[in-house]
Amino acid sequence: ILSEDDYLGFMMNAVEEINSQDLYPSPLRGSLPESRLLLIGYNLRDWDFRALFRFLLRIRKTAIVRPSIAIQLKPSLGKKDYETRSLKYLERYFEDHKFKVKWTNNENFIFELWDTWNKYRQGQL
């Protein structure tokens, strides 16, 4: 019996077997490990997000990692108690990997980012 983590680990190891220099463009090789990242609009249950996040963790493992942000919609899990515990677990999981989770939709985040940028440009921050 394999967990999803085991399966993702297997997939990432298989990909590493291939010449890693060809996996992604050279400008990203230097910047992805150490840059701040902003992940917007991924579904936590989506395999695309899981594979991407696992890939990022792997290439950022040895670097001095700057805090990054993941913008996520709150998953609706039915029971309120279960949902609260799940969100706290996810926040801790992301924090352990230097990601801060902001539970909001993409549109609200973009407006908030724009307002903050304008305040910064006007010297209000």
PDB file of C-alpha atoms in Angstrom:
ATOM      1  CA  ILE A   1       0.000   0.000   0.000  1.00  0.00           C
ATOM      2  CA  LEU A   2       1.363   3.389  -1.002  1.00  0.00           C
ATOM      3  CA  SER A   3       0.353   6.804   0.192  1.00  0.00           C
ATOM      4  CA  GLU A   4       0.048   9.789  -2.137  1.00  0.00           C
ATOM      5  CA  ASP A   5       3.330  11.070  -0.700  1.00  0.00           C
ATOM      6  CA  ASP A   6       5.021   7.773  -1.593  1.00  0.00           C
ATOM      7  CA  TYR A   7       3.654   7.977  -5.125  1.00  0.00           C
ATOM      8  CA  LEU A   8       4.727  11.601  -5.568  1.00  0.00           C
ATOM      9  CA  GLY A   9       8.164  10.745  -4.186  1.00  0.00           C
ATOM     10  CA  PHE A  10       8.439   7.918  -6.695  1.00  0.00           C
ATOM     11  CA  MET A  11       7.425  10.243  -9.548  1.00  0.00           C
ATOM     12  CA  MET A  12       9.940  12.892  -8.499  1.00  0.00           C
ATOM     13  CA  ASN A  13      12.725  10.307  -8.212  1.00  0.00           C
ATOM     14  CA  ALA A  14      11.873   9.015 -11.679  1.00  0.00           C
ATOM     15  CA  VAL A  15      12.025  12.531 -13.092  1.00  0.00           C
ATOM     16  CA  GLU A  16      15.379  13.150 -11.370  1.00  0.00           C
ATOM     17  CA  GLU A  17      16.782  10.116 -13.167  1.00  0.00           C
ATOM     18  CA  ILE A  18      16.355  12.033 -16.403  1.00  0.00           C
ATOM     19  CA  ASN A  19      19.002  14.665 -17.037  1.00  0.00           C
ATOM     20  CA  SER A  20      17.758  17.382 -14.678  1.00  0.00           C
ATOM     21  CA  GLN A  21      19.384  20.099 -16.774  1.00  0.00           C
ATOM     22  CA  ASP A  22      16.733  19.544 -19.438  1.00  0.00           C
ATOM     23  CA  LEU A  23      13.705  19.644 -17.139  1.00  0.00           C
ATOM     24  CA  TYR A  24      13.284  23.400 -17.011  1.00  0.00           C
ATOM     25  CA  PRO A  25      14.903  26.414 -18.698  1.00  0.00           C
ATOM     26  CA  SER A  26      18.319  27.555 -17.483  1.00  0.00           C
ATOM     27  CA  PRO A  27      17.143  31.019 -16.281  1.00  0.00           C
ATOM     28  CA  LEU A  28      14.836  29.224 -13.833  1.00  0.00           C
ATOM     29  CA  ARG A  29      17.581  26.906 -12.563  1.00  0.00           C
ATOM     30  CA  GLY A  30      19.348  29.805 -10.902  1.00  0.00           C
ATOM     31  CA  SER A  31      16.322  31.685  -9.649  1.00  0.00           C
ATOM     32  CA  LEU A  32      13.816  29.048  -8.481  1.00  0.00           C
ATOM     33  CA  PRO A  33      15.872  27.690  -5.594  1.00  0.00           C
ATOM     34  CA  GLU A  34      16.434  31.057  -3.904  1.00  0.00           C
ATOM     35  CA  SER A  35      13.694  33.417  -5.114  1.00  0.00           C
ATOM     36  CA  ARG A  36      10.478  34.308  -3.372  1.00  0.00           C
ATOM     37  CA  LEU A  37       7.584  32.573  -5.057  1.00  0.00           C
ATOM     38  CA  LEU A  38       3.940  33.489  -5.358  1.00  0.00           C
ATOM     39  CA  LEU A  39       1.640  30.547  -6.092  1.00  0.00           C
ATOM     40  CA  ILE A  40      -1.807  31.779  -7.113  1.00  0.00           C
ATOM     41  CA  GLY A  41      -4.901  29.804  -7.956  1.00  0.00           C
ATOM     42  CA  TYR A  42      -3.809  26.217  -7.466  1.00  0.00           C
ATOM     43  CA  ASN A  43      -6.184  23.636  -6.072  1.00  0.00           C
ATOM     44  CA  LEU A  44      -4.573  21.766  -3.168  1.00  0.00           C
ATOM     45  CA  ARG A  45      -6.190  18.537  -4.337  1.00  0.00           C
ATOM     46  CA  ASP A  46      -4.979  18.918  -7.908  1.00  0.00           C
ATOM     47  CA  TRP A  47      -2.128  16.658  -9.044  1.00  0.00           C
ATOM     48  CA  ASP A  48      -0.591  19.539 -10.997  1.00  0.00           C
ATOM     49  CA  PHE A  49      -0.196  21.526  -7.782  1.00  0.00           C
ATOM     50  CA  ARG A  50       1.059  18.545  -5.782  1.00  0.00           C
ATOM     51  CA  ALA A  51       3.687  17.676  -8.377  1.00  0.00           C
ATOM     52  CA  LEU A  52       4.770  21.324  -8.761  1.00  0.00           C
ATOM     53  CA  PHE A  53       4.995  21.857  -5.002  1.00  0.00           C
ATOM     54  CA  ARG A  54       6.975  18.655  -4.496  1.00  0.00           C
ATOM     55  CA  PHE A  55       9.313  19.718  -7.323  1.00  0.00           C
ATOM     56  CA  LEU A  56       9.807  23.136  -5.712  1.00  0.00           C
ATOM     57  CA  LEU A  57      10.561  21.551  -2.344  1.00  0.00           C
ATOM     58  CA  ARG A  58      13.132  19.310  -3.922  1.00  0.00           C
ATOM     59  CA  ILE A  59      15.030  22.047  -5.779  1.00  0.00           C
ATOM     60  CA  ARG A  60      14.827  24.464  -2.838  1.00  0.00           C
ATOM     61  CA  LYS A  61      16.040  21.896  -0.297  1.00  0.00           C
ATOM     62  CA  THR A  62      19.701  22.949  -0.334  1.00  0.00           C
ATOM     63  CA  ALA A  63      19.257  26.676  -0.941  1.00  0.00           C
ATOM     64  CA  ILE A  64      18.767  29.569   1.444  1.00  0.00           C
ATOM     65  CA  VAL A  65      15.033  29.826   0.964  1.00  0.00           C
ATOM     66  CA  ARG A  66      13.222  33.125   1.154  1.00  0.00           C
ATOM     67  CA  PRO A  67       9.644  33.112   2.453  1.00  0.00           C
ATOM     68  CA  SER A  68       7.051  32.661  -0.278  1.00  0.00           C
ATOM     69  CA  ILE A  69       3.274  32.931  -0.483  1.00  0.00           C
ATOM     70  CA  ALA A  70       0.606  30.500  -1.640  1.00  0.00           C
ATOM     71  CA  ILE A  71      -2.823  32.001  -2.357  1.00  0.00           C
ATOM     72  CA  GLN A  72      -5.510  29.386  -1.797  1.00  0.00           C
ATOM     73  CA  LEU A  73      -9.259  29.135  -1.641  1.00  0.00           C
ATOM     74  CA  LYS A  74     -10.364  27.585   1.621  1.00  0.00           C
ATOM     75  CA  PRO A  75     -11.303  24.003   0.911  1.00  0.00           C
ATOM     76  CA  SER A  76     -14.841  23.153   1.960  1.00  0.00           C
ATOM     77  CA  LEU A  77     -14.589  19.927   3.918  1.00  0.00           C
ATOM     78  CA  GLY A  78     -18.066  19.686   5.380  1.00  0.00           C
ATOM     79  CA  LYS A  79     -17.668  19.498   9.147  1.00  0.00           C
ATOM     80  CA  LYS A  80     -16.461  22.765  10.696  1.00  0.00           C
ATOM     81  CA  ASP A  81     -14.181  21.114  13.303  1.00  0.00           C
ATOM     82  CA  TYR A  82     -12.527  18.915  10.676  1.00  0.00           C
ATOM     83  CA  GLU A  83     -12.143  21.910   8.364  1.00  0.00           C
ATOM     84  CA  THR A  84     -10.484  24.040  11.066  1.00  0.00           C
ATOM     85  CA  ARG A  85      -8.005  21.282  11.987  1.00  0.00           C
ATOM     86  CA  SER A  86      -7.254  20.626   8.320  1.00  0.00           C
ATOM     87  CA  LEU A  87      -6.562  24.296   7.600  1.00  0.00           C
ATOM     88  CA  LYS A  88      -4.226  24.540  10.597  1.00  0.00           C
ATOM     89  CA  TYR A  89      -2.392  21.417   9.439  1.00  0.00           C
ATOM     90  CA  LEU A  90      -2.001  22.847   5.929  1.00  0.00           C
ATOM     91  CA  GLU A  91      -0.753  26.167   7.282  1.00  0.00           C
ATOM     92  CA  ARG A  92       1.876  24.389   9.412  1.00  0.00           C
ATOM     93  CA  TYR A  93       2.857  22.179   6.476  1.00  0.00           C
ATOM     94  CA  PHE A  94       3.367  25.175   4.196  1.00  0.00           C
ATOM     95  CA  GLU A  95       5.162  27.158   6.931  1.00  0.00           C
ATOM     96  CA  ASP A  96       7.583  24.256   7.421  1.00  0.00           C
ATOM     97  CA  HIS A  97       8.507  24.751   3.772  1.00  0.00           C
ATOM     98  CA  LYS A  98       8.748  28.557   4.011  1.00  0.00           C
ATOM     99  CA  PHE A  99       5.367  29.310   2.427  1.00  0.00           C
ATOM    100  CA  LYS A 100       2.745  31.507   4.032  1.00  0.00           C
ATOM    101  CA  VAL A 101      -0.797  30.587   3.061  1.00  0.00           C
ATOM    102  CA  LYS A 102      -3.322  33.333   2.458  1.00  0.00           C
ATOM    103  CA  TRP A 103      -6.855  31.945   2.296  1.00  0.00           C
ATOM    104  CA  THR A 104      -8.604  34.120  -0.273  1.00  0.00           C
ATOM    105  CA  ASN A 105      -9.614  34.060  -3.898  1.00  0.00           C
ATOM    106  CA  ASN A 106      -7.326  35.257  -6.667  1.00  0.00           C
ATOM    107  CA  GLU A 107      -9.317  38.379  -7.474  1.00  0.00           C
ATOM    108  CA  ASN A 108      -9.345  39.641  -3.873  1.00  0.00           C
ATOM    109  CA  PHE A 109      -5.636  38.996  -3.551  1.00  0.00           C
ATOM    110  CA  ILE A 110      -4.817  40.890  -6.770  1.00  0.00           C
ATOM    111  CA  PHE A 111      -6.862  43.898  -5.585  1.00  0.00           C
ATOM    112  CA  GLU A 112      -5.149  43.801  -2.176  1.00  0.00           C
ATOM    113  CA  LEU A 113      -1.735  43.514  -3.830  1.00  0.00           C
ATOM    114  CA  TRP A 114      -2.519  46.446  -6.134  1.00  0.00           C
ATOM    115  CA  ASP A 115      -3.663  48.616  -3.215  1.00  0.00           C
ATOM    116  CA  THR A 116      -0.530  47.749  -1.231  1.00  0.00           C
ATOM    117  CA  TRP A 117       1.691  48.500  -4.222  1.00  0.00           C
ATOM    118  CA  ASN A 118       0.030  51.903  -4.712  1.00  0.00           C
ATOM    119  CA  LYS A 119       0.473  52.761  -1.021  1.00  0.00           C
ATOM    120  CA  TYR A 120       4.115  51.719  -1.235  1.00  0.00           C
ATOM    121  CA  ARG A 121       4.698  53.873  -4.334  1.00  0.00           C
ATOM    122  CA  GLN A 122       3.069  56.862  -2.637  1.00  0.00           C
ATOM    123  CA  GLY A 123       5.275  56.429   0.444  1.00  0.00           C
ATOM    124  CA  GLN A 124       2.415  55.410   2.724  1.00  0.00           C
ATOM    125  CA  LEU A 125       4.138  52.145   3.702  1.00  0.00           C
TER     126      LEU A 125
END
